[in-house]
XYZ file of C-alpha atoms in Angstrom:
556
model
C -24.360 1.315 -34.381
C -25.770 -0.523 -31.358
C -22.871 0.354 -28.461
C -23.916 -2.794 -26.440
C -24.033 -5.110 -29.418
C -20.499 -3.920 -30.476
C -19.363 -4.071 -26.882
C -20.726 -7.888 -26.610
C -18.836 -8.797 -30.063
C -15.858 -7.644 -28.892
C -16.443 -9.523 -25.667
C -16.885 -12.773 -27.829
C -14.182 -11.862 -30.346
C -11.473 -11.654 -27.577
C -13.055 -15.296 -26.105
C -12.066 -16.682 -28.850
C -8.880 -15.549 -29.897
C -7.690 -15.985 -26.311
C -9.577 -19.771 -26.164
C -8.061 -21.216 -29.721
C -5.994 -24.405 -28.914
C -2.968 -23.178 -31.088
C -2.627 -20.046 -29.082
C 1.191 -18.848 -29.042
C 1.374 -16.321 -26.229
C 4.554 -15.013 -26.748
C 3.586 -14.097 -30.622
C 0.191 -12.481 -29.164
C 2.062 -10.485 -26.646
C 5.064 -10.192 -28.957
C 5.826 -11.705 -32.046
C 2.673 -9.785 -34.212
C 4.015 -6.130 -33.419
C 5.768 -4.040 -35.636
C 9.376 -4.459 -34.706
C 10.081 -0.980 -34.755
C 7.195 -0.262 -32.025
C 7.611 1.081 -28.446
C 7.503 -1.544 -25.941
C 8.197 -0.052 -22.959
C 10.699 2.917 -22.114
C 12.840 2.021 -19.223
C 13.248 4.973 -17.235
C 16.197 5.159 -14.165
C 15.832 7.274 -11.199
C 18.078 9.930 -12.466
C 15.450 10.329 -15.747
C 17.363 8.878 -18.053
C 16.036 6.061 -20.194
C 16.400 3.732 -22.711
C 13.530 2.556 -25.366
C 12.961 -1.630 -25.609
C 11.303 -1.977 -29.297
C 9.311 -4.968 -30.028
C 12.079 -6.606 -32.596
C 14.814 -6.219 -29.278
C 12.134 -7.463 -26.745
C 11.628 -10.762 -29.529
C 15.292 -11.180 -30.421
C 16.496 -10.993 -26.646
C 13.931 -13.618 -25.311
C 14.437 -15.430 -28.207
C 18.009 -16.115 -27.127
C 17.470 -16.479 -23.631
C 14.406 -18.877 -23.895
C 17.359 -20.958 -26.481
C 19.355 -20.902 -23.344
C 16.809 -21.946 -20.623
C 16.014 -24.945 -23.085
C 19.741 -25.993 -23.006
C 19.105 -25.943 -19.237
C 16.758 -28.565 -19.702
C 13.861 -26.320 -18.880
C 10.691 -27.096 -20.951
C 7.054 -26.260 -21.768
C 4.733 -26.346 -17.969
C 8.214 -26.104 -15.583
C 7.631 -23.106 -13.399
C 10.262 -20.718 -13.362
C 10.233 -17.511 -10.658
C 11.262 -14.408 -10.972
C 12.796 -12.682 -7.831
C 13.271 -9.285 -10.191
C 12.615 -5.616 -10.250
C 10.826 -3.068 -13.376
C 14.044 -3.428 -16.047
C 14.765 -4.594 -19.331
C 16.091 -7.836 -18.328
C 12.792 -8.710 -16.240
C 10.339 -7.888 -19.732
C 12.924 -10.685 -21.756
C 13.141 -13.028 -18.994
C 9.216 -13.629 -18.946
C 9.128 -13.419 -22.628
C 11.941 -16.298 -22.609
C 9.622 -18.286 -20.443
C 6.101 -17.845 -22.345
C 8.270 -18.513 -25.591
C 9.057 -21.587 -24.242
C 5.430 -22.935 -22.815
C 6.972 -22.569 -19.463
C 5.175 -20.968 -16.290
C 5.850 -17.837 -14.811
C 6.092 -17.236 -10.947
C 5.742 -13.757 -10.087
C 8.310 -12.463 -6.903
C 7.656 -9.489 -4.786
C 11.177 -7.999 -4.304
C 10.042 -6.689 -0.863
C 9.653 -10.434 0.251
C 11.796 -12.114 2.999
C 13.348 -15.471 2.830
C 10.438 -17.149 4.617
C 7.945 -16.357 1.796
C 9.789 -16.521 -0.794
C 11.267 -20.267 -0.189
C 7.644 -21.129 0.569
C 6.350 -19.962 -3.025
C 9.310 -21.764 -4.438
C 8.613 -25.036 -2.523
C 4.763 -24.511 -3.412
C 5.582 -24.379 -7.335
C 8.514 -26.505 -7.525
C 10.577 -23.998 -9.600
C 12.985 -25.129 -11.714
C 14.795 -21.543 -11.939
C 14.804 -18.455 -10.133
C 16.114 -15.214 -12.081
C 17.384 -12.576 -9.779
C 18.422 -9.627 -9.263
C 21.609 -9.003 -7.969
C 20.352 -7.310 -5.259
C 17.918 -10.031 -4.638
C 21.028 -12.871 -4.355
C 21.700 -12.435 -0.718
C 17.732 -13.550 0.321
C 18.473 -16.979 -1.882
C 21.524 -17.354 -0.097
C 20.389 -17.361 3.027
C 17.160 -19.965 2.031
C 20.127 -22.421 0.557
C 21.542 -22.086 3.928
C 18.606 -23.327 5.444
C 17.489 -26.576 3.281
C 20.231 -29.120 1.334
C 17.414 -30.298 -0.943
C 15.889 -27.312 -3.739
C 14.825 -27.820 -7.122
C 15.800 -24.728 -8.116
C 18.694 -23.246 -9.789
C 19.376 -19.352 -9.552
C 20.226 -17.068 -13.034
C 20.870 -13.810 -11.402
C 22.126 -10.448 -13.164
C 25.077 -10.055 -11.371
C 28.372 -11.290 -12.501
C 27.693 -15.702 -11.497
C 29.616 -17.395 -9.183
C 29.151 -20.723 -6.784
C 27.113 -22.407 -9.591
C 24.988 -19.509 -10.245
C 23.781 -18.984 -13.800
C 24.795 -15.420 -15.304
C 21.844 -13.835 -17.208
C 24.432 -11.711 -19.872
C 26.145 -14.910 -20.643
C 23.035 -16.685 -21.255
C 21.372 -13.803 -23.569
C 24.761 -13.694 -25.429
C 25.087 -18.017 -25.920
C 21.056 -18.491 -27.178
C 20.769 -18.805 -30.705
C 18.450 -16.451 -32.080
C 15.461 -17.562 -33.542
C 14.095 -20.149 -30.966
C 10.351 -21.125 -32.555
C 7.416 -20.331 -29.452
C 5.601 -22.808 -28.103
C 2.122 -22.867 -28.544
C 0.319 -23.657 -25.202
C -3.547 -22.980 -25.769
C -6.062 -21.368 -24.081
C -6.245 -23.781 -21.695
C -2.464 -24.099 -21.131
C -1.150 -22.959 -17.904
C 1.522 -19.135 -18.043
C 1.235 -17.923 -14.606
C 0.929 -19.191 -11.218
C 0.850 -16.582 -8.736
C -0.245 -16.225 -4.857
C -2.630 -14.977 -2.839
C -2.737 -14.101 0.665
C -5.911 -15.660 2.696
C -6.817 -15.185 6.556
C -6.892 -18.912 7.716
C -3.940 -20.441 6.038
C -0.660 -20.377 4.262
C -0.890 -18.346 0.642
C -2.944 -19.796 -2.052
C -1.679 -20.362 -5.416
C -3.715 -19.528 -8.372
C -3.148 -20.948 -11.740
C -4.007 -18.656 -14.802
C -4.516 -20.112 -18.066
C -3.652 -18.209 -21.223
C -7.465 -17.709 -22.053
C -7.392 -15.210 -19.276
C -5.751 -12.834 -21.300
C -8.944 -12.466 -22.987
C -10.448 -10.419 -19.719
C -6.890 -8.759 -19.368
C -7.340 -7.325 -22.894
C -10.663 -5.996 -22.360
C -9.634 -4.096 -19.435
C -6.808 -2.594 -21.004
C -9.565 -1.314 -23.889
C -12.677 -0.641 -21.803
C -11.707 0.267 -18.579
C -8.574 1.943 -18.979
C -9.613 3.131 -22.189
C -5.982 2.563 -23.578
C -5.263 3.928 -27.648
C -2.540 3.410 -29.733
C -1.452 6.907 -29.135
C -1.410 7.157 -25.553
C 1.878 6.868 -23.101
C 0.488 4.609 -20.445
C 1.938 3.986 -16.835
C 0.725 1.632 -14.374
C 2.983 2.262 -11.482
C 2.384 -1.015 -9.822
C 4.935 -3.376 -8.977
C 4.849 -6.305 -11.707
C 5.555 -8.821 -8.179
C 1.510 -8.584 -7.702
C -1.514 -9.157 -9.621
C -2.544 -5.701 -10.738
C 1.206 -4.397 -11.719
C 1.615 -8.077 -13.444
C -1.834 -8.272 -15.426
C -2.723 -4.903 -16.132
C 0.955 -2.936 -16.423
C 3.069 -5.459 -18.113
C 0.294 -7.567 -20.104
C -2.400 -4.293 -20.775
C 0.704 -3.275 -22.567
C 1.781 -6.366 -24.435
C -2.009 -7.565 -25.514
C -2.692 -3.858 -26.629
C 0.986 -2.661 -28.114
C 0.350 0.510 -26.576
C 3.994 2.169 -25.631
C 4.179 1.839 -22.176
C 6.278 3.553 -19.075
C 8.396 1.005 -16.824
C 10.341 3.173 -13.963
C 12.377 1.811 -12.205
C 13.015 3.711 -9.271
C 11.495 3.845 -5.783
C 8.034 6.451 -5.313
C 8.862 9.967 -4.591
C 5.670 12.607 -4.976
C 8.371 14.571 -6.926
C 9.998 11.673 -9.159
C 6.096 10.744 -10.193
C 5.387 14.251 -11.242
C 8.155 14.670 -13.501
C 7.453 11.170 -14.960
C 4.355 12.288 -15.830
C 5.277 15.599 -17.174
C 8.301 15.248 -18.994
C 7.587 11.633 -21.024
C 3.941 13.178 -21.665
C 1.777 10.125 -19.830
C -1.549 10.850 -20.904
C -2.745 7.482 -19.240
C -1.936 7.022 -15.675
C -3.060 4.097 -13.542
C -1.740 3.724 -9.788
C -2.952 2.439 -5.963
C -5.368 4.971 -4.102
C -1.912 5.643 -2.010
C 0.216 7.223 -4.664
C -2.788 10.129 -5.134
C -3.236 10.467 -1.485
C 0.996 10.970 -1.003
C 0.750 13.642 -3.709
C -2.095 15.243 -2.171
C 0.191 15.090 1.187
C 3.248 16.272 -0.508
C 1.655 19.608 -0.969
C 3.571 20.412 -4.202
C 2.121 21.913 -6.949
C 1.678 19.820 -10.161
C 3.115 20.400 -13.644
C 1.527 20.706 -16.680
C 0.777 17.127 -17.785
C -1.157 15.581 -20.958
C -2.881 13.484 -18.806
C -6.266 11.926 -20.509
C -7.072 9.177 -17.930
C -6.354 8.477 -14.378
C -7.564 5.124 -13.102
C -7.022 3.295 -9.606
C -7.179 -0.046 -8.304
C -5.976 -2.371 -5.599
C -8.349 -1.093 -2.503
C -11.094 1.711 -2.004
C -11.028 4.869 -3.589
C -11.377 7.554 -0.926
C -13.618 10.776 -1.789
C -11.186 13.358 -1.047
C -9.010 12.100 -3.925
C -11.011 13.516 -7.089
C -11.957 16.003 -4.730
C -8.368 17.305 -5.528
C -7.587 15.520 -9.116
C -9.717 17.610 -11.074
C -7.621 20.886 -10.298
C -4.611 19.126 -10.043
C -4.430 17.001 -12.634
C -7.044 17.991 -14.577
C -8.919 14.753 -15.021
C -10.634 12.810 -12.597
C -9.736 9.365 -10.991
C -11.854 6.353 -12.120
C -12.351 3.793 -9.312
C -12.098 0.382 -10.461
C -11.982 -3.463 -8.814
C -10.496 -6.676 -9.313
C -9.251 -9.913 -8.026
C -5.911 -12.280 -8.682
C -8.245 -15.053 -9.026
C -10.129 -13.080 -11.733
C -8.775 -9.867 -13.554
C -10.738 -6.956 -12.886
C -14.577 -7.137 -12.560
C -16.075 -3.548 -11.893
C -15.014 -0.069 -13.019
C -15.681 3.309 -13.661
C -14.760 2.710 -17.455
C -12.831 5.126 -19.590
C -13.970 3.994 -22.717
C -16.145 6.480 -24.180
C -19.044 3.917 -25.430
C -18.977 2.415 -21.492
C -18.353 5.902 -19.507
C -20.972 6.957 -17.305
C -20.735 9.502 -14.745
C -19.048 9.040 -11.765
C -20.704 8.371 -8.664
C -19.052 8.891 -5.156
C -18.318 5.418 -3.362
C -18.909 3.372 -6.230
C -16.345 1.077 -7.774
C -18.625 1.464 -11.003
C -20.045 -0.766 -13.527
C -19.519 -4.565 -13.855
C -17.092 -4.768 -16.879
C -18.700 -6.504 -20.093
C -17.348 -9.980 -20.075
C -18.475 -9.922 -16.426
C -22.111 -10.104 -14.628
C -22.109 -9.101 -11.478
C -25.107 -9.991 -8.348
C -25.441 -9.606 -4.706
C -26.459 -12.649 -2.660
C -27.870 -12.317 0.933
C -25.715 -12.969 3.212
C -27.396 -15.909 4.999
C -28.681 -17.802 1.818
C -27.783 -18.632 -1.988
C -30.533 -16.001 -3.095
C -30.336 -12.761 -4.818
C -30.375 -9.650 -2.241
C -32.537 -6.660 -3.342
C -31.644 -3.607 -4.913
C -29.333 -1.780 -2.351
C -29.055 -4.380 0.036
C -25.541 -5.027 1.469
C -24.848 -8.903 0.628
C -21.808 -11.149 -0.737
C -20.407 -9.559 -4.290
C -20.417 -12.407 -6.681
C -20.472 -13.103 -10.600
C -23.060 -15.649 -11.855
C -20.542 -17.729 -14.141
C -23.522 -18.603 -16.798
C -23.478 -15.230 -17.902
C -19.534 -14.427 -17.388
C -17.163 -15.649 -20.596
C -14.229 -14.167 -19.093
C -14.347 -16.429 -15.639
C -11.297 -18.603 -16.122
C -10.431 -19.059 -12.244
C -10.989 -22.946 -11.539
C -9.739 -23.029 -7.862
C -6.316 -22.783 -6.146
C -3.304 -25.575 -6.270
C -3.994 -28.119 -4.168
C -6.492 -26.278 -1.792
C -9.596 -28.190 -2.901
C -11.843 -26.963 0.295
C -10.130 -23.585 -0.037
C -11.366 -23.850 -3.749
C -14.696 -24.934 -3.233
C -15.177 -21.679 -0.824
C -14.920 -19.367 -3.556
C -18.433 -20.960 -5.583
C -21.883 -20.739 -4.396
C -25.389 -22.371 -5.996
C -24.277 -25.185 -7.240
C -21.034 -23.638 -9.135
C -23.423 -21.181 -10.440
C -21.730 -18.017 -9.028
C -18.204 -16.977 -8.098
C -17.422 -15.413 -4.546
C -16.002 -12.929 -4.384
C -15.219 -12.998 -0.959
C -16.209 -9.238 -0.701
C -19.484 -7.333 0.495
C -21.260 -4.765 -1.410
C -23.999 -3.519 -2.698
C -25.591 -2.359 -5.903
C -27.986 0.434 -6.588
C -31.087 0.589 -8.542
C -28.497 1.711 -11.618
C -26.320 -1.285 -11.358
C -23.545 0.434 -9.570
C -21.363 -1.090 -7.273
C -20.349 0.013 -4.133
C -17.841 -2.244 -1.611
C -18.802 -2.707 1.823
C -16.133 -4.721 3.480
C -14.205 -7.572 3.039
C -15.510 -10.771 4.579
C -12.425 -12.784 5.024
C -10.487 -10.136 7.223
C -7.783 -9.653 4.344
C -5.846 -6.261 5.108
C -5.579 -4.112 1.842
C -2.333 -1.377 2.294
C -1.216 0.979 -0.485
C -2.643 -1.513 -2.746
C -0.664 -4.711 -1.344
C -3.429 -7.364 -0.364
C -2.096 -8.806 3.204
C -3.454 -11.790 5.187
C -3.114 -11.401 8.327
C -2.345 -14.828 9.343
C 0.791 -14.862 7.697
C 2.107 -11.786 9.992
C 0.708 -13.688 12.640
C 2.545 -16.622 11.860
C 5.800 -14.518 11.368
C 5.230 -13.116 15.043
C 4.342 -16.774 16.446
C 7.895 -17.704 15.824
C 9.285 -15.144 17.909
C 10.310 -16.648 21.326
C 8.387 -14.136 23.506
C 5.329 -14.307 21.623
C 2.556 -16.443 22.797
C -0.394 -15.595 20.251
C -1.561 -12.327 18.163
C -4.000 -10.596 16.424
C -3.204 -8.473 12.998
C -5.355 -6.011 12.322
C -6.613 -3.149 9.801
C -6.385 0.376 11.083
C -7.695 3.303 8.428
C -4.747 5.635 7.020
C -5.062 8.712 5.397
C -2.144 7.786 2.779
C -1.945 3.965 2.702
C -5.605 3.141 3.244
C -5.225 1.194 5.937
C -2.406 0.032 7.935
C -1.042 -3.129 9.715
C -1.475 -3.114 13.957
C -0.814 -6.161 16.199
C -1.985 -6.766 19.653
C 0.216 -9.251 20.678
C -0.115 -11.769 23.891
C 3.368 -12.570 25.413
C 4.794 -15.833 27.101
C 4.675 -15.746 30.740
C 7.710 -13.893 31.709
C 8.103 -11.377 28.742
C 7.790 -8.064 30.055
C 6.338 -5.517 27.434
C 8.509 -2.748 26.406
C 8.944 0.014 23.283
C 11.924 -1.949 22.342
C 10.362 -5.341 22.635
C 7.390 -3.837 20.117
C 10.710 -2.489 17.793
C 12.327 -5.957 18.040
C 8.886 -7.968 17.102
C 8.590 -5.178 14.048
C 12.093 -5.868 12.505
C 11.237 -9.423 13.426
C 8.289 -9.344 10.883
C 10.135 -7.014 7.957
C 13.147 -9.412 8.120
C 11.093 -13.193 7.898
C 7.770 -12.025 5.895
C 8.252 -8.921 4.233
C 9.510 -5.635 4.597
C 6.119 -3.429 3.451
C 4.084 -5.943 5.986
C 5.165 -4.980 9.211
C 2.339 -3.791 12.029
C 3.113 -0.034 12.514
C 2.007 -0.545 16.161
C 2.239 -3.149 18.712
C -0.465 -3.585 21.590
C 0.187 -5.446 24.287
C -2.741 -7.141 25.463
C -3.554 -9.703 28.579
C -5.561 -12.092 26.215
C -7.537 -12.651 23.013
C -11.718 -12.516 22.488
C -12.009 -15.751 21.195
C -15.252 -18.037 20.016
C -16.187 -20.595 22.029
C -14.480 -22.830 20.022
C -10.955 -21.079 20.445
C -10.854 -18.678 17.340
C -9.599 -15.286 17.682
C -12.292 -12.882 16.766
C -10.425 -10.098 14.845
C -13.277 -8.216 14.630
C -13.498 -7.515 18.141
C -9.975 -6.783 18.086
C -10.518 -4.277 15.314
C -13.350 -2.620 16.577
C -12.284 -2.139 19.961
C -8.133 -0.758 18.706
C -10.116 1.920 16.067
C -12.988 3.068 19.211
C -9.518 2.983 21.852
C -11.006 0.841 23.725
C -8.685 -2.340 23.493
C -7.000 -3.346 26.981
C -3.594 -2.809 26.665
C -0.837 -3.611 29.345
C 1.849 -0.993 30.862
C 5.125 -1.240 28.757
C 8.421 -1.063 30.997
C 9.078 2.497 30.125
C 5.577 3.397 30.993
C 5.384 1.971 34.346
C 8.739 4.135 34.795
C 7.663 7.374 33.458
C 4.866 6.775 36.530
């Protein structure tokens, strides 16, 4: 048989089962299993676990979408969810595809600030919670008398709060799905730029189409392998290619839900028998730092995603866990676009620095970096996808950001920006360069830097800043902040402490610059813009002008 012809069918097939204008996403992702089929198995920190079977995932969000349209909730209302990995998370967001509503994903590691302005953004009409998550909702009711949202958290309700027991238990079972089409609207996420406020991104149901094809080519998935993607379902990569890779596929899938430990992921691995593993760059690195010696696993496939795949990594993978790491990449505003592909008609070998082959579906060029034109072979330009020759494109621009939008096409609407540079070999390979839009990529978490920057601007003894990306030899890269105070402000270790906690408590916790420079001024353009650049290039060579903090000038 003709690999690349069956490849190509496939491609089309998925198009247009993903395209049909009677699609019904909850029976795709659902409804067609075999009730008596693995799900996921929810696994606790302790290593216990509990198995959610198809039939329990459809009768649970069956009930609970009954109740949310009680609520008044219907088909294109956006409802959030402020949840951890669990059981209750997998039938809340089958509830809301079952009813043709949207679903907002919710970092857990968010702070107030962020999460109120993602809630504002989509204009949610619900917010399910977990209990642990209830204070941070508090304290953003405190702060505004007018919200369009009402909270459904799993802790026992009180103060108007919706209980998400009592709802399961008073749905009727039963409740028909919605069907929403290809077109229709099932996720609205955000994404973090460098020059503004978060960017949300509409994804239509046809995207599943690309989501699929990942989960078959690239990972490589079977209907006999135990998968885990140990990303957090809050982001793009844990969302499209853990929870819905699993769904779109029915392969049984791993959902822990625990914090990492080196230890922890090793005995999740070897004691539920993962033979298909997919995490960030930083969970190898922190088990090549943990020094610990793996045990025996049934490991087939070990994929990564979510920033550069360093070289010392399958350096140490092959004798440790006895497969190599495939590098792959992908955007929010996309699904995943290269990789080093697991499927055995689309494997080639690996080749160090390279993020791999452009995914089938996807067609992948380098334009020069000064002009609309295609850059030669090898030639470090602006990674893009020529749309003509792309059926699994789907990204149309972001909500209400029409310039922002119009950004991310080149040529007419011809090809789709990446917003990365790269380059790609005589072979077709294709290696990243850098990012050209300054966004900060740590343990997998994509970070714009003007949002920290904003955070610190609010602090009273901060007069401007630059956030920066310093490299890491477990995380990648790491937040830094050389920070200009108000006249006045004397610079101190504790100051630098306070301005840290300042960030973790009104942004995020995971987001916080690891160090604090203290710098006279800015390099700016002549038109006033700070030149992060300069600022990164001159913190990684030492060479950044920093002032005396107070317990400096007193050690001297």
């Amino acid at each position: 048989m003709n690999t690349a012809k069956s490849t190509w069918d496939r491609v089309l097939q998925l198009v247009e089962t993903y395209s049909a204008e009677d699609l019904n996403v909850a029976w795709h992702l659902c409804d067609r299993h075999p009730e008596e089929a693995a799900a996921n198995t929810i696994i606790r920190d302790d290593l216990s676990y509990s198995v959610l079977t198809y039939g329990e995932l459809r009768a649970e969000s069956e009930r609970l979408a009954a109740s949310f349209l009680d609520l008044g909730i219907r088909r294109g209302d956006r409802i959030a969810t402020l949840m951890g990995k669990g059981r209750e998370y997998l039938a809340t967001i089958l509830a809301i595809w079952r009813i043709g509503a949207v679903h907002v994903p919710l970092f857990t590691a968010f702070a107030p600030p962020a999460i109120q302005f993602r809630l504002d953004s989509c204009g949610a009409k619900l917010v399910a919670c977990d209990a642990s998550q209830r204070p941070k909702l508090r304290l953003i009711e405190q702060e505004t008398a007018a919200r369009t949202w009402r909270v459904m958290t799993t802790a026992p309700a009180v103060d108007g709060d919706l209980s998400f027991e009592t709802l399961l238990s008073a749905g009727k079972p039963g409740t028909p799905s919605v069907a929403v089409g290809g077109d229709g609207a099932f996720i609205q996420i955000y994404t973090s730029g460098t020059t503004g406020k978060p960017k949300g991104v509409v994804v239509p149901a046809k995207a599943l189409a690309g989501f699929q094809a990942y989960a078959e080519f690239a990972l490589g998935l079977r209907s006999e392998d135990v998968f885990w993607n140990s990303a957090d379902p809050g982001w793009g990569y844990g969302l499209y290619f853990g929870v819905l890779a699993t769904l779109t596929t029915g392969t049984p899938s791993i959902m822990l839900c625990a914090g990492f430990s080196p230890e922890l992921t090793y005995k999740v691995l070897s004691q539920f028998h993962v033979t298909n593993f997919t995490a960030a760059p930083t969970v190898y690195r922190s088990l090549i730092g943990s020094g610990m010696t793996p045990p025996p696993t049934k490991l087939r496939c070990a994929s990564s995603a979510g920033e550069p795949l360093t070289p010392e990594v399958n350096a140490w993978s092959k004798g440790a866990l006895g497969v190599h790491v495939h590098d792959h990449f992908g955007q929010t505003e996309a699904g995943m676009l290269v990789n080093n592909h697991h499927h055995p008609d689309l494997k080639r070998p690996l080749k160090e620095g390279s993020m791999g082959l452009p995914m089938p579906g996807w067609s992948a060029v380098v334009l020069r970096l000064d002009k609309d034109e295609l850059a030669s072979a090898g030639e470090v330009g602006r990674l893009a996808f020529d749309l003509s020759e792309s059926p699994f494109a789907w990204f149309s621009g972001y909500v209400e950001e029409p310039a922002k939008s119009q950004e991310k096409f080149a040529g007419d609407g011809r090809w789709y920006l990446s917003g990365d540079l790269a380059r790609i070999d005589d072979e077709g390979y294709v290696y990243f360069s850098s990012r050209d839009d300054d966004i900060i990529i740590m343990a997998g978490y994509r970070i714009g830097p003007f949002e920290v920057e904003s955070v610190l601007a609010t602090h009273p003894g901060v007069a401007e800043s630059a956030v920066i990306a310093i490299p890491d030899t477990v995380r990648g890269e790491v937040l830094e902040a050389a920070v200009v105070l108000r006249s006045g402000v004397v610079p101190s270790e504790a100051l630098a402490k306070e301005l840290q906690g300042h960030v973790k408590q009104n942004f995020a916790a995971h987001a916080y610059p690891r160090r604090i420079h203290f710098v006279p001024s800015l390099p700016k353009t002549p038109s006033g813009k700070i030149q992060r650049f300069v600022v990164r290039q001159q913190a990684r060579e030492g060479t950044l002008e920093t002032l005396e903090t107070k317990e400096t000038a007193n050690a001297d």
